[in-house]
Coordinates of C-alpha atoms in Angstrom, one line a residue:
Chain A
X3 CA 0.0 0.0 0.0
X4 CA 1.2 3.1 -1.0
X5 CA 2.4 5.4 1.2
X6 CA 0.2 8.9 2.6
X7 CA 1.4 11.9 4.4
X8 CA -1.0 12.5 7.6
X9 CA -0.8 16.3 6.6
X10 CA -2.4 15.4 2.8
X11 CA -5.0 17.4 2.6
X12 CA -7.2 14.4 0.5
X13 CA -5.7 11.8 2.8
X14 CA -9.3 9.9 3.6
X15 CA -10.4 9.7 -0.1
X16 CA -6.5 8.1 -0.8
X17 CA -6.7 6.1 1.6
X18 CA -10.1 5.2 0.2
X19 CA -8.7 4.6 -3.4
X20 CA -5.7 2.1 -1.6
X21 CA -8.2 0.1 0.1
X22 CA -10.3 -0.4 -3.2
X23 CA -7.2 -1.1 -5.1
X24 CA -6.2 -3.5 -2.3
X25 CA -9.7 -5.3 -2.4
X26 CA -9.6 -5.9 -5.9
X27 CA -6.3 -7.6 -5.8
X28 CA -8.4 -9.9 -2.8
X29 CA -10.8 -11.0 -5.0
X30 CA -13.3 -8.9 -3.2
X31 CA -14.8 -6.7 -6.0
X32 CA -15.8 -6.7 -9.5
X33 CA -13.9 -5.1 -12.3
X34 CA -16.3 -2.4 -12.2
X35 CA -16.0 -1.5 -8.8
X36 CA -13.1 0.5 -9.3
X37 CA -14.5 2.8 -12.1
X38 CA -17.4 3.0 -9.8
X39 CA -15.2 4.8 -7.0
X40 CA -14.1 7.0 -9.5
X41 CA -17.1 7.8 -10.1
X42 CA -17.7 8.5 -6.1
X43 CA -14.5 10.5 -6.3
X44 CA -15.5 12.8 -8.6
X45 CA -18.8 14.0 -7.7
X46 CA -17.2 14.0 -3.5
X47 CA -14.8 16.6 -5.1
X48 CA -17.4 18.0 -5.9
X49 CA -18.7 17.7 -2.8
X50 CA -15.9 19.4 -1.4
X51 CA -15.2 16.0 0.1
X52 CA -17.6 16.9 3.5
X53 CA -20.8 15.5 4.4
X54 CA -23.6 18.6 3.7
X55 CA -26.0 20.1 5.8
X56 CA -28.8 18.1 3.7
X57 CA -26.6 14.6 3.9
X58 CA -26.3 15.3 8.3
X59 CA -30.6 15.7 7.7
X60 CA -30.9 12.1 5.3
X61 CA -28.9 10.3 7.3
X62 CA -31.0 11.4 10.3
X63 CA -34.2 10.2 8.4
X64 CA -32.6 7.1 7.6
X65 CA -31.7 6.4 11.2
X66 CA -35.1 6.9 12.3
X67 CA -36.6 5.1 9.8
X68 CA -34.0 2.1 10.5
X69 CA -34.9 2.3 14.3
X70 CA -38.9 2.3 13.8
X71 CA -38.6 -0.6 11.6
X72 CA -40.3 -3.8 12.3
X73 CA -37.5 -5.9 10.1
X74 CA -34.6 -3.3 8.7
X75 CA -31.8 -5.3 6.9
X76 CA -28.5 -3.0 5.9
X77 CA -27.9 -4.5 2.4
X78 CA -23.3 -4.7 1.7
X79 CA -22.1 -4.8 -1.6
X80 CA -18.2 -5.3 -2.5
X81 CA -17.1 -1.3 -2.2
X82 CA -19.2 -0.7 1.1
X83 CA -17.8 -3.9 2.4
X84 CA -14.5 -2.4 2.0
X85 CA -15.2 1.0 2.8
X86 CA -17.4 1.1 5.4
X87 CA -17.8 -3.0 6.6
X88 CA -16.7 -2.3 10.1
X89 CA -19.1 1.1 10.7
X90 CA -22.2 -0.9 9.2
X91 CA -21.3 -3.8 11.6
X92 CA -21.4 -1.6 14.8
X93 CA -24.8 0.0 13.4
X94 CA -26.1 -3.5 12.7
X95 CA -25.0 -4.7 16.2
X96 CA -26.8 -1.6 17.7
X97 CA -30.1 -1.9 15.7
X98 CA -30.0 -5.5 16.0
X99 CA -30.2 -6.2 12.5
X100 CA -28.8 -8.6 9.9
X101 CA -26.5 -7.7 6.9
X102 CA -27.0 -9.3 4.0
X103 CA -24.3 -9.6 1.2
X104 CA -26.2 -8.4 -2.2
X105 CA -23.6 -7.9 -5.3
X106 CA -24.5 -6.9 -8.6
X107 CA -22.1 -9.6 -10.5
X108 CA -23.3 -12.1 -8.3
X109 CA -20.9 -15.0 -7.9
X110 CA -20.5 -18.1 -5.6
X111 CA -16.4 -17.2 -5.2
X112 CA -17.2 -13.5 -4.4
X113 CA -19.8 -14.0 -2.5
X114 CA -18.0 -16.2 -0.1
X115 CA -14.5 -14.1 0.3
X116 CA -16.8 -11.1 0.9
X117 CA -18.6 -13.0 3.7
X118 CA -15.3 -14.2 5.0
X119 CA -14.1 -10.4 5.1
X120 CA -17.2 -9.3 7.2
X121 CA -16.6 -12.2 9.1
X122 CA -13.6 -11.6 9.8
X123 CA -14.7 -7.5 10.3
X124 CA -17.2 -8.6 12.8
X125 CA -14.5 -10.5 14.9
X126 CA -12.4 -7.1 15.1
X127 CA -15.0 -5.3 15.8
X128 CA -16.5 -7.0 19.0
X129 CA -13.2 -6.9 20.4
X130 CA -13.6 -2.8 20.4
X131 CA -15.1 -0.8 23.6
X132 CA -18.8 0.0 22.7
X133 CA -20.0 3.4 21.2
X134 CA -20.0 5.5 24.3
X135 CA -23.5 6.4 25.4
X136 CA -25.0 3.2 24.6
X137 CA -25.9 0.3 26.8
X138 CA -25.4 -3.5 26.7
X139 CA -23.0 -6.1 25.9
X140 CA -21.5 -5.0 22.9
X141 CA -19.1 -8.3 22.2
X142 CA -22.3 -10.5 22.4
X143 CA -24.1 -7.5 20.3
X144 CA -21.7 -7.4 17.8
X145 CA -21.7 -11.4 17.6
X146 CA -25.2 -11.7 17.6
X147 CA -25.1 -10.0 13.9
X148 CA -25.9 -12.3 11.0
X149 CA -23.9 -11.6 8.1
X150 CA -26.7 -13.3 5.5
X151 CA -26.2 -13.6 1.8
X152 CA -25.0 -17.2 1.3
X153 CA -28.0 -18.7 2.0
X154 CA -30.2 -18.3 -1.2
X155 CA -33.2 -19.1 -0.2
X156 CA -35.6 -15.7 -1.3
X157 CA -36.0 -13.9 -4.4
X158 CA -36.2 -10.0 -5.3
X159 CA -39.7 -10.7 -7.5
X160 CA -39.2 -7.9 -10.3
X161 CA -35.6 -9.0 -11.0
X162 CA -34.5 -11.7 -13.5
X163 CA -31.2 -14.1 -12.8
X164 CA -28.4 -13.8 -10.4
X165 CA -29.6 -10.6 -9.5
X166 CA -33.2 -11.8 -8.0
X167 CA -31.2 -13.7 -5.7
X168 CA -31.4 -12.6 -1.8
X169 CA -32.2 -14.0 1.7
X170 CA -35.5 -14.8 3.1
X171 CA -34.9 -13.2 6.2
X172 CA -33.1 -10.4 5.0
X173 CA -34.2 -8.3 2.0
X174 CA -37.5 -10.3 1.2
X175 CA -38.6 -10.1 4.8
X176 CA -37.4 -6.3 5.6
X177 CA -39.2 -3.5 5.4
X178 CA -36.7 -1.0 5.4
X179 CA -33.6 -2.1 3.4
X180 CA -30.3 0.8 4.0
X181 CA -28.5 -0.1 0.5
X182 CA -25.3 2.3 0.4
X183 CA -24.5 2.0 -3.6
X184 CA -26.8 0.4 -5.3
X185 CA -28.1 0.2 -8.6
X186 CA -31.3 1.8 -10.6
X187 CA -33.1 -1.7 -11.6
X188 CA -32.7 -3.2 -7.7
X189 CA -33.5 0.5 -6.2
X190 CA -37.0 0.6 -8.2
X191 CA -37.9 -3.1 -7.9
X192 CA -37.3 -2.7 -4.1
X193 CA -39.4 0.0 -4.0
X194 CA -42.4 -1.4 -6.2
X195 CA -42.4 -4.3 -3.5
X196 CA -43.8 -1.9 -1.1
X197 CA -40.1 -1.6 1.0
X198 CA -38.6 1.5 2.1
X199 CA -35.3 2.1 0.6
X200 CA -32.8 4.4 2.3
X201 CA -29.6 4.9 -0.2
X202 CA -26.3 6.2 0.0
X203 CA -25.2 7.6 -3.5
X204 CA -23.1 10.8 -4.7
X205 CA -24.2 11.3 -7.3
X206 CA -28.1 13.1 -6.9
X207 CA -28.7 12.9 -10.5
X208 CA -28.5 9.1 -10.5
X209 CA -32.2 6.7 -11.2
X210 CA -31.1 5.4 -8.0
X211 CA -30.7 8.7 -6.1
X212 CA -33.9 9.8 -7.3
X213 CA -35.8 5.9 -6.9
X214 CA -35.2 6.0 -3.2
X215 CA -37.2 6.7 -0.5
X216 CA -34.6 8.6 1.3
X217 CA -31.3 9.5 -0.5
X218 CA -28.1 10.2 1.5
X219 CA -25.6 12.2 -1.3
X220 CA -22.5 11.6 0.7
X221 CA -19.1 9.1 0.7
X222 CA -20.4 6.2 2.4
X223 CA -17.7 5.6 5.2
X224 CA -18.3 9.1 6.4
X225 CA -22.1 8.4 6.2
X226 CA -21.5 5.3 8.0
X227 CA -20.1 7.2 11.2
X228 CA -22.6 9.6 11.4
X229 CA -25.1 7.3 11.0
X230 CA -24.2 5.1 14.1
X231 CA -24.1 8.2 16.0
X232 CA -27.7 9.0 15.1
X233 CA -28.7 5.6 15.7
X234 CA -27.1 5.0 19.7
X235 CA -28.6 8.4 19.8
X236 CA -31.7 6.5 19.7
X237 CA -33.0 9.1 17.1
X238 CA -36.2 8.1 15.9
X239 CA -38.5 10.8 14.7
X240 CA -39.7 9.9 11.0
X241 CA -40.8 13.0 9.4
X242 CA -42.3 13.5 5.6
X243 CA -39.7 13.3 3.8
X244 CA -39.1 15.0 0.7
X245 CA -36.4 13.1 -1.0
X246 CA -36.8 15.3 -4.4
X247 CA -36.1 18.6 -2.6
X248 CA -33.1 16.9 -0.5
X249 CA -31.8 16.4 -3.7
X250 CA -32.2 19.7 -5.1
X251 CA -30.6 20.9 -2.1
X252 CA -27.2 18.4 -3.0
X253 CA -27.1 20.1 -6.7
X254 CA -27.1 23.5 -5.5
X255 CA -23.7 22.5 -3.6
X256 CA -22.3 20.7 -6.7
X257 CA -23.4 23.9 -8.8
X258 CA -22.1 26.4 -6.2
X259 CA -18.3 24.3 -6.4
X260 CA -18.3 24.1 -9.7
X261 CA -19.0 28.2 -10.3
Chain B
X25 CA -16.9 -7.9 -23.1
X26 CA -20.4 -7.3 -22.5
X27 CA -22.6 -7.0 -25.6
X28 CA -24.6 -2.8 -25.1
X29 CA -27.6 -2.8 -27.5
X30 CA -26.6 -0.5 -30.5
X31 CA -30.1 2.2 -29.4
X32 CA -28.7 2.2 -25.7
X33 CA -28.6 6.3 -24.9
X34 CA -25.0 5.9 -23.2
X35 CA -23.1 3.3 -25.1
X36 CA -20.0 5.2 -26.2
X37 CA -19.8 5.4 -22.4
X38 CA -20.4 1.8 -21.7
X39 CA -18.1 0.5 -24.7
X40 CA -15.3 3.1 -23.5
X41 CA -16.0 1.3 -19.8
X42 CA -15.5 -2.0 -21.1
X43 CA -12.4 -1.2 -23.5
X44 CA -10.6 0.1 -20.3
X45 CA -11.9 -3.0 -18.3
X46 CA -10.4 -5.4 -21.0
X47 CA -7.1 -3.2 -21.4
X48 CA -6.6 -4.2 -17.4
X49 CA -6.7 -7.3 -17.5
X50 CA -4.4 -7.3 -20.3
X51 CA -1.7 -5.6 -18.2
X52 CA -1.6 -2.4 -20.4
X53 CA -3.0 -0.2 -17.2
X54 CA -2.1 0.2 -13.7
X55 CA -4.7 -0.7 -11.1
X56 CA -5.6 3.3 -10.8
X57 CA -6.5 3.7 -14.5
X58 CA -10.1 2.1 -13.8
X59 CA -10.5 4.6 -11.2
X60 CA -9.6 7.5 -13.2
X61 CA -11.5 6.4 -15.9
X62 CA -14.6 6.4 -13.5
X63 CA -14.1 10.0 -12.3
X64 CA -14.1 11.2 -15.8
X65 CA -17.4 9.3 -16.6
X66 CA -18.5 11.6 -13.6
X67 CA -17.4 14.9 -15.2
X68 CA -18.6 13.7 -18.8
X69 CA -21.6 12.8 -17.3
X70 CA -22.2 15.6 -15.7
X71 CA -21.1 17.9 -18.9
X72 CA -23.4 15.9 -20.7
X73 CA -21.3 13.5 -22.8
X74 CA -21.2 15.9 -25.5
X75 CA -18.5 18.2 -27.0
X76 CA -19.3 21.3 -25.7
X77 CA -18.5 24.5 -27.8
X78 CA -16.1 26.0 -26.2
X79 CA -14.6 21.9 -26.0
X80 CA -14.4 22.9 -29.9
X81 CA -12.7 26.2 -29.3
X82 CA -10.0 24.7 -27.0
X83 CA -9.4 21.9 -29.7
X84 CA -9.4 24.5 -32.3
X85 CA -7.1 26.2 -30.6
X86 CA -4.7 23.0 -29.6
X87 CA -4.7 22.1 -33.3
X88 CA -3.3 25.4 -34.8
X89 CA -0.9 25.1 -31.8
X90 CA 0.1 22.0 -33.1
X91 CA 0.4 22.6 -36.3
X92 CA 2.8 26.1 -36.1
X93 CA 5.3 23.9 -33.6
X94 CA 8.5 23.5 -34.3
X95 CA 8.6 19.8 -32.7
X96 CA 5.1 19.1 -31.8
X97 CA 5.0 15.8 -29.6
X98 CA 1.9 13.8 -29.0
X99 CA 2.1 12.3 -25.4
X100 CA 0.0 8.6 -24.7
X101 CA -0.6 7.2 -21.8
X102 CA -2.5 3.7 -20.6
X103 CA -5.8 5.3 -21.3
X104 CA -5.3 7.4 -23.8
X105 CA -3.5 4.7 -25.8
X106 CA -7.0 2.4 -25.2
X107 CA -9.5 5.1 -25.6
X108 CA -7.7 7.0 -28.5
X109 CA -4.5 5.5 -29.5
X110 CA -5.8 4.6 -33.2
X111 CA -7.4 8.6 -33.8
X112 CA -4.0 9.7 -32.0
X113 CA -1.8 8.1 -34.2
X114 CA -4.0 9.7 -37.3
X115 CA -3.6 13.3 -36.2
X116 CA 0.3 12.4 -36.0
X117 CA 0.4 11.1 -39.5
X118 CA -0.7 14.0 -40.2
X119 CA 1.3 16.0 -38.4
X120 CA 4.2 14.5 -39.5
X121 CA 5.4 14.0 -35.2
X122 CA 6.2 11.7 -33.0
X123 CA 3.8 9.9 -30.5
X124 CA 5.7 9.3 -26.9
X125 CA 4.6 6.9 -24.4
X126 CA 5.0 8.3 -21.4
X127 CA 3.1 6.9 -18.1
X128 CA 2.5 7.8 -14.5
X129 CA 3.4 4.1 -12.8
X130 CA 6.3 3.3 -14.9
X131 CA 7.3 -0.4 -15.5
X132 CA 9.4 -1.9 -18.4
X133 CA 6.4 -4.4 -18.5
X134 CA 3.9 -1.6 -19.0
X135 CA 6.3 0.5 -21.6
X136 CA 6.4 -2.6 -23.7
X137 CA 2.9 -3.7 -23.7
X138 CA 1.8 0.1 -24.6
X139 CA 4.4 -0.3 -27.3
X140 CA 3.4 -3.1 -28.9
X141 CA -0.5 -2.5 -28.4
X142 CA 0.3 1.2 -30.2
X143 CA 2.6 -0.6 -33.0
X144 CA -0.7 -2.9 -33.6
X145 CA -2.9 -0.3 -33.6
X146 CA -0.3 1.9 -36.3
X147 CA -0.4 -1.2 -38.8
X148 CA -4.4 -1.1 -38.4
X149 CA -4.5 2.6 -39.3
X150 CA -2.5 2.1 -41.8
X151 CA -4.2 0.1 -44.1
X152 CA -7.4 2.7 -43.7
X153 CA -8.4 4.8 -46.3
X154 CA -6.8 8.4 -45.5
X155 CA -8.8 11.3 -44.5
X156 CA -11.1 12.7 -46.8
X157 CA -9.8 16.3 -48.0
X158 CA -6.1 15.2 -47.0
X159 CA -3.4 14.4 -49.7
X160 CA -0.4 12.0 -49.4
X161 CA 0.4 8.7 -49.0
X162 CA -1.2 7.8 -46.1
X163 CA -0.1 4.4 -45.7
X164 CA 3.2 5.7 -45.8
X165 CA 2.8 8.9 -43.2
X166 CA 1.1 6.7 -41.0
X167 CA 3.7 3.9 -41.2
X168 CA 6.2 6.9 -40.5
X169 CA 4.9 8.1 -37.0
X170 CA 7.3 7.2 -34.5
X171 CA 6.5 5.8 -31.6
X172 CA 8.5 6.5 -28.8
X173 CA 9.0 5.8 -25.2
X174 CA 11.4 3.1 -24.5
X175 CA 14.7 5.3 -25.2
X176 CA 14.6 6.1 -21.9
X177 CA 17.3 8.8 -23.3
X178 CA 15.8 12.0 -22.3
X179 CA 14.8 14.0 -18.8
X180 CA 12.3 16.3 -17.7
X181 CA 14.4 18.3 -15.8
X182 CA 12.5 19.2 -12.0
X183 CA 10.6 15.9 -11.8
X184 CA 12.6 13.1 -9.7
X185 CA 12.5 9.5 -10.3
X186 CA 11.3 7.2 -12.9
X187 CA 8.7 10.1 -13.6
X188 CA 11.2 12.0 -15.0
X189 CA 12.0 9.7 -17.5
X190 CA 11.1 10.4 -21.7
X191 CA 12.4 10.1 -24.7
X192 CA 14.8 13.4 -26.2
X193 CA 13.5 13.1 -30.1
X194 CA 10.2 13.2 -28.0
X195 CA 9.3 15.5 -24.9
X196 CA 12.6 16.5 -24.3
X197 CA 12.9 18.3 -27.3
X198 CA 9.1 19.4 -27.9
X199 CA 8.1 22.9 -27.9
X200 CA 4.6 21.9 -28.4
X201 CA 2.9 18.6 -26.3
X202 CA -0.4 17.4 -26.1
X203 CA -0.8 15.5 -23.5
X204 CA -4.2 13.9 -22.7
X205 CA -4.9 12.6 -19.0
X206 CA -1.8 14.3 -17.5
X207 CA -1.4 14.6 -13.9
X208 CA -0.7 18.1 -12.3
X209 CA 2.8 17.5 -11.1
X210 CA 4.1 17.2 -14.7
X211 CA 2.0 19.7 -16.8
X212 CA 3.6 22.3 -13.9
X213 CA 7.2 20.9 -14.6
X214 CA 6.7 20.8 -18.6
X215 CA 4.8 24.3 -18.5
X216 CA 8.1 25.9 -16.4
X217 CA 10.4 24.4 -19.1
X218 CA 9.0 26.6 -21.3
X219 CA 6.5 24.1 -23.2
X220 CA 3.2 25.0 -24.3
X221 CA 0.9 22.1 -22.7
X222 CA -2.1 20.8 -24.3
X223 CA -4.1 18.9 -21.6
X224 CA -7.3 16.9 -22.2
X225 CA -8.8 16.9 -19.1
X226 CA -12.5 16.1 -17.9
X227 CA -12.6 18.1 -14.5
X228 CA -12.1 22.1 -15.1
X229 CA -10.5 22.0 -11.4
X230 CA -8.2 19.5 -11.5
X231 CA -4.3 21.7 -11.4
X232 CA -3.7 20.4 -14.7
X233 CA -6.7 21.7 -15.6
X234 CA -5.6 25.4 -14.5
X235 CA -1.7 24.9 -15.1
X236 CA -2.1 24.1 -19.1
X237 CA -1.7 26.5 -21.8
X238 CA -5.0 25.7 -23.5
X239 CA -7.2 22.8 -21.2
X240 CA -9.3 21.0 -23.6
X241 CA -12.4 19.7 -21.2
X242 CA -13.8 17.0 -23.5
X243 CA -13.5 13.0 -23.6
X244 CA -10.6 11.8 -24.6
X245 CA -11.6 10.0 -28.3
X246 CA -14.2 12.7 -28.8
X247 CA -11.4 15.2 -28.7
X248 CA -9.2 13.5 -30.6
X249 CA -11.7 12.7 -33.7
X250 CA -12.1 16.6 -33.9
X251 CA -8.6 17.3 -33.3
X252 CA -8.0 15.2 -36.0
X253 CA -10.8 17.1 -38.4
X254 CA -9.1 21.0 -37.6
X255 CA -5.4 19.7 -38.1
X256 CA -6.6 18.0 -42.1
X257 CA -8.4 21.4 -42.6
X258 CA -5.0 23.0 -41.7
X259 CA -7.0 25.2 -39.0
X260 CA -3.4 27.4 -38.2
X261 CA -4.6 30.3 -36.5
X262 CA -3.7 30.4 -32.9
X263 CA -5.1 33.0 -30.7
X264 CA -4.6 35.0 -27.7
X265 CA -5.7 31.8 -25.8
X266 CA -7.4 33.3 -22.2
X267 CA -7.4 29.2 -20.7
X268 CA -9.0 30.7 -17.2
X269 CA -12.4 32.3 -19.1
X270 CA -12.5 29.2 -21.3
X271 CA -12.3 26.7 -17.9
X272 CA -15.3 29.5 -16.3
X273 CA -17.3 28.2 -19.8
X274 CA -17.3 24.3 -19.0
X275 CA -17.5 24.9 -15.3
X276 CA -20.8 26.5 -15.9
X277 CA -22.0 23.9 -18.3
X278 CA -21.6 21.5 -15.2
X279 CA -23.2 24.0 -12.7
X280 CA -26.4 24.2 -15.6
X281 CA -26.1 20.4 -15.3
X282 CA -26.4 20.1 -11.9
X283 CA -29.2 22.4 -11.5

């Protein structure tokens, strides 16, 4: 791995482009995935690399929404695994929800090293000191997560193939799926089958961005943070969210950087 | 590769996405060329994936540039080489200059597998009919264009390392270099040497972006098939080139986009 000064000024979204590179190389991600994080890079520079006002306000929904849900399910592909695998376990270990392991290129040998990563993510993890101002036993929390995805045994109806594929007691059962990075066809199916679909995505001009139910325009590590914060908060008021004037509100920032 | 239906609305995109993929896992790339390639989809996506006309100005502008040089060199990296190597090596037949490898993450392995790919591509373009309007022997100009890069015989004086590394008939010499895809560091070195750079560049605020002589904000291949079109019409007239006011233009085409 290549070398960063802690002064860089872009050190996190290096560090973020080594740990992709470093991934691929595992066998973790598809080919795609990188241009896909190039993608994120650009519109985060865009961005001016911070999480917005707006972003702070949909990630605030989303934890709500993820707290009143009877079964919420936090959905990892191959670049959230890797960027943000060990945040999304302590918020799964908090809400007491499972992840489930949902890749576009679905197959057998991917699927596996990536639930052998979060495996082994899940182990380092409950060895940390719970988030401060939250009770309980966080090693037997953290533990109790299931890492689903192998398993399956439930279908996305809507979808055709490898892609339909998911777990019956993750994404067919849930009600409220969080899927940081996902694509257009899955975002609208989910969303057709009556779920609510909270995304992560940096791009607000995307089919997914403007599918979901609540769209968080932000890098998903930094997302991920915030989020668990809002979640041992124990913040739960949903509100009517208007996820086409959140969006708006991401453009203006992307318009105002690029002027 | 994936097969794109001919009517899909972004398959110059998706073809450029797979050529890249492809040139990867034929070793012609290093592992960040699939990440740089997906933060210009971003910008080109956000300008609209379209030639903008002040895109036209800037190439206008870089052809008559090219054409008045003394020793015009046309600079190829991994990506270029994939996404415009064979339109590259037609603006140097005509020309009449050289065509220098010259790459970011230099290896032997990489200098000689962008050789040989560019060498294949030459032989292809030369058994093409010429362009229309343009007279000569085109088999023979085309078969002329040297490609360089693995003299190794030249420095860029104020860059350290392997980086510093090009070819004297080639950068060393040139008064004139178009380099698509350059990184800041050298379009600042080449541009203190006294060299007018031509940069192709997808995001207006990247440095090279603001260090270049004339910034051409355009995908690479779209560029180079216009570039191609001023230099056969002999379009010589170079201008009082103002690069800042002309980087305000496509910053405000993605600002209009994002709005």
């Amino acid at each position: 791995m290549v070398k960063i000064p802690k002064s860089h000024p872009r050190r996190n979204s290096l560090l973020s482009r080594n740990a992709i590179v470093d991934a691929t190389k595992k066998g973790l991600l598809a080919d795609s995935a990188l241009i896909a994080h190039g993608r994120g890079e650009a519109f985060d520079y865009l961005l001016g690399e911070q999480t917005s006002e707006i972003a702070k306000l949909s990630i605030k929904e989303s934890a709500a929404r993820l707290i009143n849900a009877n079964n919420p399910v936090i959905s990892i592909n191959g670049n959230t695994a890797v960027l943000a695998g060990k945040s999304l376990i302590r918020v799964a270990a908090v809400l007491g929800c499972p992840i489930e392991i949902n890749i576009y290129y679905r197959t057998e040998e991917r699927i596996n090293n990536l639930h052998d990563f979060l495996e082994a993510e899940r182990m380092v993890v409950s060895k940390e000191i719970g988030p401060s101002n939250w009770l309980g036993d966080w090693e037997k929390s953290v533990l109790a997560v299931k890492i689903l995805g192998k398993e399956e045994d439930g279908r996305i109806i809507g979808l055709e193939g490898p892609r339909a594929i998911c777990s019956a007691d993750g994404i067919e059962k849930a009600d409220v799926v969080l899927v940081p990075l996902e694509d257009g066809d899955r975002c609208e199916v989910l969303i057709s089958l009556g779920k609510e679909v909270l995304v992560v995505d940096l791009n607000p001009l995307s089919r997914t961005a403007k599918m979901a139910t609540v769209t968080i325009v932000d890098e998903v590590s930094r997302m991920a943070d915030i989020l668990l914060e809002y979640i041992v908060e124990n913040s739960s008021e949903v509100t009517e969210w208007d996820n086409k004037l959140a969006l708006k509100e991401s453009l203006k920032i992307i318009s105002r950087n690029a002027n």
